[in-house]
mmCIF file with all atom_site columns, C-alpha atoms in Angstrom:
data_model
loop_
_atom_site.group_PDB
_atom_site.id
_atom_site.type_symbol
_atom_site.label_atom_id
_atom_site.label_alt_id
_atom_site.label_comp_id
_atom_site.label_asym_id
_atom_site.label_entity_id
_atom_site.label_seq_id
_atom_site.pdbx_PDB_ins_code
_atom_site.Cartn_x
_atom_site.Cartn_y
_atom_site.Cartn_z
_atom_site.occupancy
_atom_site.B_iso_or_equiv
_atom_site.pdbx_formal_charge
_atom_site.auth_seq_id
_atom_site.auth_comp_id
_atom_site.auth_asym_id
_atom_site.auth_atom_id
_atom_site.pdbx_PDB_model_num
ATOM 1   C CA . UNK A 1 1   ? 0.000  0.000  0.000  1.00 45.00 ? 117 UNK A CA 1
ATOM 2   C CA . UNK A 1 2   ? 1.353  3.030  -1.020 1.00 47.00 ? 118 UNK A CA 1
ATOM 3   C CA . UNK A 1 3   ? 1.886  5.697  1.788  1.00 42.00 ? 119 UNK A CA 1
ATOM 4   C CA . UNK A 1 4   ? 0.631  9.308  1.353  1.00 41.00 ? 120 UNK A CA 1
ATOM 5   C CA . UNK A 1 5   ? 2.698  12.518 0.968  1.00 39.00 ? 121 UNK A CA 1
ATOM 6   C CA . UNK A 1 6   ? 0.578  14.185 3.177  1.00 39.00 ? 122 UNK A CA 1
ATOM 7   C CA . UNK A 1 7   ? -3.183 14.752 3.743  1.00 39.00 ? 123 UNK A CA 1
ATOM 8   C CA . UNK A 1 8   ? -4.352 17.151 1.151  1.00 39.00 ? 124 UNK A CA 1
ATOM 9   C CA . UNK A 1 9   ? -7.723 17.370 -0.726 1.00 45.00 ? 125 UNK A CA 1
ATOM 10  C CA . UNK A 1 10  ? -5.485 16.825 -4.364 1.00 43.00 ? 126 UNK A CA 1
ATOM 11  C CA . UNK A 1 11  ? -2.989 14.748 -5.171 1.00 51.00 ? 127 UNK A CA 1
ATOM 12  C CA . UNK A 1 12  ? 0.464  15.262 -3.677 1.00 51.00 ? 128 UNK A CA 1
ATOM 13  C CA . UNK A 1 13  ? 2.321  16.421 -6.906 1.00 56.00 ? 129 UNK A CA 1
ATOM 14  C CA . UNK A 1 14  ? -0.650 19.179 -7.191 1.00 60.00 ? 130 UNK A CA 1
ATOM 15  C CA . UNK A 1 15  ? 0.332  20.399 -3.644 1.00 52.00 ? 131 UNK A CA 1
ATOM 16  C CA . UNK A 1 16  ? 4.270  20.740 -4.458 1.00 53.00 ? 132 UNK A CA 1
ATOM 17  C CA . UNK A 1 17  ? 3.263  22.449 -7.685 1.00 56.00 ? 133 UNK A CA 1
ATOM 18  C CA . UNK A 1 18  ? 0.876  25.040 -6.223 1.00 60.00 ? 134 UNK A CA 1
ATOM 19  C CA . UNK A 1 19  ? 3.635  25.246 -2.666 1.00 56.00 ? 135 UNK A CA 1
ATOM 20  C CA . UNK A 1 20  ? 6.365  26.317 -4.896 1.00 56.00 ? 136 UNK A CA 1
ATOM 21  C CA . UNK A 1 21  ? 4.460  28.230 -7.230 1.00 62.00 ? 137 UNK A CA 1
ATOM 22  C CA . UNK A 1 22  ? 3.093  30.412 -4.407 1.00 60.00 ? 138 UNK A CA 1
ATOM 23  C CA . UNK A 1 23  ? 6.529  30.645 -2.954 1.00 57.00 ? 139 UNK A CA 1
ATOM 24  C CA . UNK A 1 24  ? 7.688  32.014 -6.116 1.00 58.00 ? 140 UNK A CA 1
ATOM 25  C CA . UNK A 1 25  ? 5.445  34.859 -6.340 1.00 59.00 ? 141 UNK A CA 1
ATOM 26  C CA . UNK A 1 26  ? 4.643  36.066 -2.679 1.00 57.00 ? 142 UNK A CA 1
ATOM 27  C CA . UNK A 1 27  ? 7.554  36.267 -0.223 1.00 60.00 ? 143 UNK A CA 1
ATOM 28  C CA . UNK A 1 28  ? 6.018  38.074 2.960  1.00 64.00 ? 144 UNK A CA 1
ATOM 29  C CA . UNK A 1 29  ? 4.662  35.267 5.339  1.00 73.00 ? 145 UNK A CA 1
ATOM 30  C CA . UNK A 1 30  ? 4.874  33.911 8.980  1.00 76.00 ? 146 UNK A CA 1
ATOM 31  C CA . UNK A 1 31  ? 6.849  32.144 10.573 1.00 75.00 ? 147 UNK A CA 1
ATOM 32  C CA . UNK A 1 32  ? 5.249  31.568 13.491 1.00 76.00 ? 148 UNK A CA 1
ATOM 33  C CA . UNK A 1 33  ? 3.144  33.860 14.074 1.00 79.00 ? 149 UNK A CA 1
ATOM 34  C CA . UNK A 1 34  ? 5.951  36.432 13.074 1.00 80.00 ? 150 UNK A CA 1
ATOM 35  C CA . UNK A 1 35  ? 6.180  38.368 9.779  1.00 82.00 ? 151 UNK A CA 1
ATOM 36  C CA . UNK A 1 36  ? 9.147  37.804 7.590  1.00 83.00 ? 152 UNK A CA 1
ATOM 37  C CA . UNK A 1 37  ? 10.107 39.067 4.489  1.00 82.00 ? 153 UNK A CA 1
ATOM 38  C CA . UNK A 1 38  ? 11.150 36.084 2.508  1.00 80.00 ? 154 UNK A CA 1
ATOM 39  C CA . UNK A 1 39  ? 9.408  33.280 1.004  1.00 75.00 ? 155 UNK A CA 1
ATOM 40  C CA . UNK A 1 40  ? 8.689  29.725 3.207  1.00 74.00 ? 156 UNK A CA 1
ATOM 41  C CA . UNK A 1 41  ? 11.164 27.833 0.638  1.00 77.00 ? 157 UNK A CA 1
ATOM 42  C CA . UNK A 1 42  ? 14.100 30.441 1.874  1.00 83.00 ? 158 UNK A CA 1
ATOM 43  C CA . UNK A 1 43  ? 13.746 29.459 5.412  1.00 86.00 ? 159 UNK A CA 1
ATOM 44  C CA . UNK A 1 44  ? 14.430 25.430 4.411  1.00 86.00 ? 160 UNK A CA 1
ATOM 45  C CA . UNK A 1 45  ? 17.337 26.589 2.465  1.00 88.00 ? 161 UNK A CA 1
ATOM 46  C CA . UNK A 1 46  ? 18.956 28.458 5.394  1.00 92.00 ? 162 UNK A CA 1
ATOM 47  C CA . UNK A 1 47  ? 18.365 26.310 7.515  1.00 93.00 ? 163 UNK A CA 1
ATOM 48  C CA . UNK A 1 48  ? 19.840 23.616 5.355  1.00 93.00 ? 164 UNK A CA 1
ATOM 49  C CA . UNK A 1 49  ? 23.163 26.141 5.158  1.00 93.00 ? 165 UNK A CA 1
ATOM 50  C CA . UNK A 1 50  ? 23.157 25.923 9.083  1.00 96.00 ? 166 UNK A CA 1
ATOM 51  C CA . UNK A 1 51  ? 22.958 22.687 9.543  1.00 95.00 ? 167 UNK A CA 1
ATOM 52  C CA . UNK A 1 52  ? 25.753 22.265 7.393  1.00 94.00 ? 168 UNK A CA 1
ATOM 53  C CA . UNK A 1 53  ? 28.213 25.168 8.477  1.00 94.00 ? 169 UNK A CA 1
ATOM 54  C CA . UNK A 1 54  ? 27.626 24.861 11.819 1.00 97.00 ? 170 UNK A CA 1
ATOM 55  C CA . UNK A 1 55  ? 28.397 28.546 12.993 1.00 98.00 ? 171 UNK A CA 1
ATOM 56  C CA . UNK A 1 56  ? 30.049 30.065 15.993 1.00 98.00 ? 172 UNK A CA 1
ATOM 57  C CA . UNK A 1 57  ? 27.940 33.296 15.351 1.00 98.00 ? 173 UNK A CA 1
ATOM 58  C CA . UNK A 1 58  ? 25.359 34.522 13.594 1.00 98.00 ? 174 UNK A CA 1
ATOM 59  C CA . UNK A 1 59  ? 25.086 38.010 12.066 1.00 98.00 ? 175 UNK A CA 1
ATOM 60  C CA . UNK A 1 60  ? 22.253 39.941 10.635 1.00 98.00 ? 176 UNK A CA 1
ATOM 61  C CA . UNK A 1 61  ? 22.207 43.082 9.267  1.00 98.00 ? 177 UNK A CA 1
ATOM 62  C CA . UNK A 1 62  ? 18.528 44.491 8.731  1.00 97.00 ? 178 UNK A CA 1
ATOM 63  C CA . UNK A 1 63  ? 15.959 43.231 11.529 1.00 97.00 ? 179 UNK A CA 1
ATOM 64  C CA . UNK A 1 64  ? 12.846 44.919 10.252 1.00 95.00 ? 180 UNK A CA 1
ATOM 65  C CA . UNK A 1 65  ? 10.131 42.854 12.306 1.00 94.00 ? 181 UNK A CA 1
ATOM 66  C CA . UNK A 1 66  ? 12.303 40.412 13.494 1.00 95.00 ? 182 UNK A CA 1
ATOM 67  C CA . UNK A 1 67  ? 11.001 37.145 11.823 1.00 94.00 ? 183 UNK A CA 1
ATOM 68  C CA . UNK A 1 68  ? 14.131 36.083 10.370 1.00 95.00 ? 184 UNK A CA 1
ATOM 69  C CA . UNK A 1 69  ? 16.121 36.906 13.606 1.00 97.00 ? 185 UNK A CA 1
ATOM 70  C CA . UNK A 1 70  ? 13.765 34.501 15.038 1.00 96.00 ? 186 UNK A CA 1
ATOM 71  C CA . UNK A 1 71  ? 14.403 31.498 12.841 1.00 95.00 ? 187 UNK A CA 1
ATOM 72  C CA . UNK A 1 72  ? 17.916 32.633 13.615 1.00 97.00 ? 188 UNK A CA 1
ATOM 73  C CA . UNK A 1 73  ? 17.405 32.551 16.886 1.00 97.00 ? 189 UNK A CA 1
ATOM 74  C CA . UNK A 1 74  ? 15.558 29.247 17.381 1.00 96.00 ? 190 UNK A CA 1
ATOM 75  C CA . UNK A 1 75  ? 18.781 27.438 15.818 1.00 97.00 ? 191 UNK A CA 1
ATOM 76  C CA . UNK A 1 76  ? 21.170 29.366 18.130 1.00 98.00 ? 192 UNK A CA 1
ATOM 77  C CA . UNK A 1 77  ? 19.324 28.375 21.460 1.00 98.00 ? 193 UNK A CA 1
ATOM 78  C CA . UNK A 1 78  ? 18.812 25.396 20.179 1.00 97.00 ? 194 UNK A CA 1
ATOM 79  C CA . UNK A 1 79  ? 23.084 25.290 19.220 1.00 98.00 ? 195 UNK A CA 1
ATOM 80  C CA . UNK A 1 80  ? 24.429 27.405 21.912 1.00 98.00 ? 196 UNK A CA 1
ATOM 81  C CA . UNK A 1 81  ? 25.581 30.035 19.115 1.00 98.00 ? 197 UNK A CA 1
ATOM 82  C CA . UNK A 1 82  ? 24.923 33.957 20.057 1.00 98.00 ? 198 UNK A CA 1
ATOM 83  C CA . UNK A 1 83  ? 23.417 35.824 16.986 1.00 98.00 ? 199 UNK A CA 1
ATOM 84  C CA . UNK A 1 84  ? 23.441 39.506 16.473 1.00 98.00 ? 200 UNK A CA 1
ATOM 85  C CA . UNK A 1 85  ? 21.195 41.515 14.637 1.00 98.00 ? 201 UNK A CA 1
ATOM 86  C CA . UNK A 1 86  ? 21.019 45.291 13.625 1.00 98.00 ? 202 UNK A CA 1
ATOM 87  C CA . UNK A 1 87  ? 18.662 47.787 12.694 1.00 98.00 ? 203 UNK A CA 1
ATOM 88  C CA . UNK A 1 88  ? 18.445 51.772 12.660 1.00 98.00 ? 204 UNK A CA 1
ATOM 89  C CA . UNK A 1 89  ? 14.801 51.400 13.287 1.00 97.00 ? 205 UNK A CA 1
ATOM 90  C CA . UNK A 1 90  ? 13.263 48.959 16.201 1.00 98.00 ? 206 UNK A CA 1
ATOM 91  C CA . UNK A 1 91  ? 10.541 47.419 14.241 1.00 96.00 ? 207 UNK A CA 1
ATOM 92  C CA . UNK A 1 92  ? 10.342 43.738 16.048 1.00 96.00 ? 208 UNK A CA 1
ATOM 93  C CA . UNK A 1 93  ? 7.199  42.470 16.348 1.00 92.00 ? 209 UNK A CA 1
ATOM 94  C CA . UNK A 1 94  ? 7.831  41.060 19.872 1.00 91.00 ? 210 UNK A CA 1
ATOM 95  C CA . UNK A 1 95  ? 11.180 42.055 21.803 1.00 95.00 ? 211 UNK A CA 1
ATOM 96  C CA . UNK A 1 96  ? 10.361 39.645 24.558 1.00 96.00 ? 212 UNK A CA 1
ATOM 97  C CA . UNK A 1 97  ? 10.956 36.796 21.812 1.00 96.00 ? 213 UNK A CA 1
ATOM 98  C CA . UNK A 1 98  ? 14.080 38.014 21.127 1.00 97.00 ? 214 UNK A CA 1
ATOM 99  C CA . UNK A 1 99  ? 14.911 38.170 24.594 1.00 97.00 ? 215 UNK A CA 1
ATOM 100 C CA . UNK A 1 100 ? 13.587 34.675 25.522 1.00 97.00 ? 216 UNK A CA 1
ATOM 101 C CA . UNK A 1 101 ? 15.807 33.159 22.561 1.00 97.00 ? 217 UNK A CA 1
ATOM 102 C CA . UNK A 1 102 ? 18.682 35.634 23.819 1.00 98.00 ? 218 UNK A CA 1
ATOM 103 C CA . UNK A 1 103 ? 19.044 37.573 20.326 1.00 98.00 ? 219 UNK A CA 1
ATOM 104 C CA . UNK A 1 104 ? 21.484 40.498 20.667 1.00 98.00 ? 220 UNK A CA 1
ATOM 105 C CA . UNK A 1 105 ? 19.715 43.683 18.827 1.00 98.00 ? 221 UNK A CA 1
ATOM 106 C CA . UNK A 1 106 ? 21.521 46.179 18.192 1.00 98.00 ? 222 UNK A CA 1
ATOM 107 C CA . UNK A 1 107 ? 19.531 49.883 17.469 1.00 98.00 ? 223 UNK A CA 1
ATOM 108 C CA . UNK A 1 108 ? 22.165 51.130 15.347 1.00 98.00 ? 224 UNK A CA 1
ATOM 109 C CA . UNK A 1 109 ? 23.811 52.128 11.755 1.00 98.00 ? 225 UNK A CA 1
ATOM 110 C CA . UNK A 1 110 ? 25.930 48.586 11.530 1.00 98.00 ? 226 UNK A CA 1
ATOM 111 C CA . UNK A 1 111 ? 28.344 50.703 10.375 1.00 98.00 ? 227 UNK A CA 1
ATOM 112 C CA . UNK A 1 112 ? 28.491 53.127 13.695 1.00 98.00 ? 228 UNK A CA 1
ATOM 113 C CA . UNK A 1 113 ? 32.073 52.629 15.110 1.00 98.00 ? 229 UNK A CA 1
ATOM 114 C CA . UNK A 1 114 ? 30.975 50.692 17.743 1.00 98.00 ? 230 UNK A CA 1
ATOM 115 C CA . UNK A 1 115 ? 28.544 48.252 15.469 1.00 98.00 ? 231 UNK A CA 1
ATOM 116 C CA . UNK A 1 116 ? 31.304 48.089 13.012 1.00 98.00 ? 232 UNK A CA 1
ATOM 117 C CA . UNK A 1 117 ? 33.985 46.975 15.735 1.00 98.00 ? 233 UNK A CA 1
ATOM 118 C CA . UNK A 1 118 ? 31.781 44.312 17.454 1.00 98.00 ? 234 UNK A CA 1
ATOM 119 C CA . UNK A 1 119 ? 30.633 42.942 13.351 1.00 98.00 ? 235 UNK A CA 1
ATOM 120 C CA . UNK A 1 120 ? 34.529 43.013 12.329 1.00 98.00 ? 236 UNK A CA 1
ATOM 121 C CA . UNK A 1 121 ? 36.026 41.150 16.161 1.00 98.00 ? 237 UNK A CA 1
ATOM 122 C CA . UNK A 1 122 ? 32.918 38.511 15.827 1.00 98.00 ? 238 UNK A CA 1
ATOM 123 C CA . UNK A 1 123 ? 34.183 38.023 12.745 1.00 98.00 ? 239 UNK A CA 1
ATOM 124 C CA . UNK A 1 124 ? 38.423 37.781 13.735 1.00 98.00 ? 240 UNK A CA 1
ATOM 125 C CA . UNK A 1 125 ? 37.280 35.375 16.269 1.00 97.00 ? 241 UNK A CA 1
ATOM 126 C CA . UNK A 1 126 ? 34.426 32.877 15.137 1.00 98.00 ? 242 UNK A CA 1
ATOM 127 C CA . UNK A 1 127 ? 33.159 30.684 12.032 1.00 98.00 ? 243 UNK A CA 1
ATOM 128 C CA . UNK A 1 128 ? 30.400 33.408 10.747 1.00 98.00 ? 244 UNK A CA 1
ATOM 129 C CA . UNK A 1 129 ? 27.024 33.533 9.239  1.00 98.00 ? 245 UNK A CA 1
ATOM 130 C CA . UNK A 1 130 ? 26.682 36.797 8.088  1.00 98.00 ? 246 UNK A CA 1
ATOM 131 C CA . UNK A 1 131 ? 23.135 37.770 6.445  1.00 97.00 ? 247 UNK A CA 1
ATOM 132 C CA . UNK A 1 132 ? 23.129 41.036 4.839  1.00 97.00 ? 248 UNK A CA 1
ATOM 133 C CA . UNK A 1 133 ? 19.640 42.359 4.217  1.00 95.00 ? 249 UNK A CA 1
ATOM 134 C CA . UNK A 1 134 ? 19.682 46.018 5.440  1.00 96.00 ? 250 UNK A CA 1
ATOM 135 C CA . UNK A 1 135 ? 19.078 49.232 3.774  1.00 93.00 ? 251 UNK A CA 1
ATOM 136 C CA . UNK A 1 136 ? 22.816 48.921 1.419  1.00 95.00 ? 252 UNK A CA 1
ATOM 137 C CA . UNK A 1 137 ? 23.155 45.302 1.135  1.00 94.00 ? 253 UNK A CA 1
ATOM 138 C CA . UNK A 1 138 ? 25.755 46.236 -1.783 1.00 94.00 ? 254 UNK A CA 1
ATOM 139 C CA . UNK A 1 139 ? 27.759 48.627 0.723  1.00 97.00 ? 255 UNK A CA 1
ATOM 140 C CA . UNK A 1 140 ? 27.126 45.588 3.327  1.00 97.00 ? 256 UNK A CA 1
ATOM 141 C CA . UNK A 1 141 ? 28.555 42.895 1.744  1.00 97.00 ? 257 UNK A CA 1
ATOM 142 C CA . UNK A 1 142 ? 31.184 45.093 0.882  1.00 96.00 ? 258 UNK A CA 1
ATOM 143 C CA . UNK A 1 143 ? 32.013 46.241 3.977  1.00 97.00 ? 259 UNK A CA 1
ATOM 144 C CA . UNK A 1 144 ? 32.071 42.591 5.295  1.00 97.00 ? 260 UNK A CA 1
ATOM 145 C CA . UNK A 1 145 ? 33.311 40.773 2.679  1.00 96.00 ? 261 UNK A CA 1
ATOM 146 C CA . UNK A 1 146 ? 36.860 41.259 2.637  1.00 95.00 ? 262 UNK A CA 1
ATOM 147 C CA . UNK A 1 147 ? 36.677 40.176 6.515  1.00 97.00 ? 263 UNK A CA 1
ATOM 148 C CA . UNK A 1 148 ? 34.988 36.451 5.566  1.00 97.00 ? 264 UNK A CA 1
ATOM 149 C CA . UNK A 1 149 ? 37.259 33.466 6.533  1.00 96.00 ? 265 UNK A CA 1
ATOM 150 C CA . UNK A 1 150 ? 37.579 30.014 4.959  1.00 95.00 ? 266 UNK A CA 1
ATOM 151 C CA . UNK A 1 151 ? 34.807 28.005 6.926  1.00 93.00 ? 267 UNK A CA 1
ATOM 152 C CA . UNK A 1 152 ? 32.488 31.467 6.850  1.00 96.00 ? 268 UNK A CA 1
ATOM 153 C CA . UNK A 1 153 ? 29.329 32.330 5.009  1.00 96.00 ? 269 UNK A CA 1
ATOM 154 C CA . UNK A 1 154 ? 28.220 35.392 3.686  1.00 96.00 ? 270 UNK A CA 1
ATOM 155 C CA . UNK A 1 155 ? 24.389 35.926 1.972  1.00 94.00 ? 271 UNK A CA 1
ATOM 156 C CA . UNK A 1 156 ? 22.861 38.949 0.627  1.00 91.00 ? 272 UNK A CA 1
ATOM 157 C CA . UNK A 1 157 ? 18.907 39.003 0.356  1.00 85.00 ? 273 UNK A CA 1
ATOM 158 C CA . UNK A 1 158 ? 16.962 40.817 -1.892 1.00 76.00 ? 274 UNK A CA 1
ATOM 159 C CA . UNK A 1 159 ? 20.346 41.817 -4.132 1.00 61.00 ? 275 UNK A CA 1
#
């Protein structure tokens, strides 16, 4: 007897057809409960690039409402890894999440002397994931770039 995909009202193949169709074409869901701004099919694929680089630290530049800082942040409580996220404007949709799952936002310019000094030691010092989806991912990446070690990972969203 053959096992089913998954309970659906149409046949399995349907589902995957109309799942990544949708995904293609509309990128702002939940995850959750929280908003984020990239499609459901992104999240499997960085999570997949987790799994498999197993970072010391995570780094994200451009919080906006905090969903992606929270799949972020489920893998490092769940890995003992400290992830770091910046934004000029405080836009989370629930701080006390972030706090719970012991995300580090940061309500700056990432590239404020401080910001810039604590992005550039974290990443002297530890195996990075660095996501850069601010307000100048170009200038971001840039910035960061040059500092990426063998063993690191650094993304750009929305380029």
């Amino acid at each position: 007897m053959e096992q089913p995909f998954m309970s659906t009202t149409f046949p399995p193949n349907q589902f995957l057809h109309q799942f990544w169709a949708d995904n293609a074409k509309n990128y702002n869901y939940e995850l959750f409960g929280a908003e984020i701004c990239q499609n459901q099919t992104s999240l499997v694929f960085l999570s997949r690039l987790l799994e498999q680089h197993r970072p010391e630290v995570i780094i994200e530049i451009g919080t906006f409402t905090g969903g992606l800082s929270i799949h972020f942040g489920l893998y490092g409580a769940l890995k003992g890894v400290p992830v770091h996220t910046w934004d000029i404007v405080d836009k989370r949709q629930s701080a006390a999440v972030f706090e719970k799952l012991g995300i580090s936002f940061h309500l700056d310019d990432c590239f404020s002397p401080e910001s810039d000094k604590l992005i550039r030691d974290l990443l002297a010092t530890k195996r990075a994931f660095v996501f850069c989806d601010g307000g100048n991912k170009i200038k971001e990446f840039n910035a960061y770039a040059d500092l990426i070690k063998t063993g690191d990972i650094i993304c750009c969203h929305d380029f």
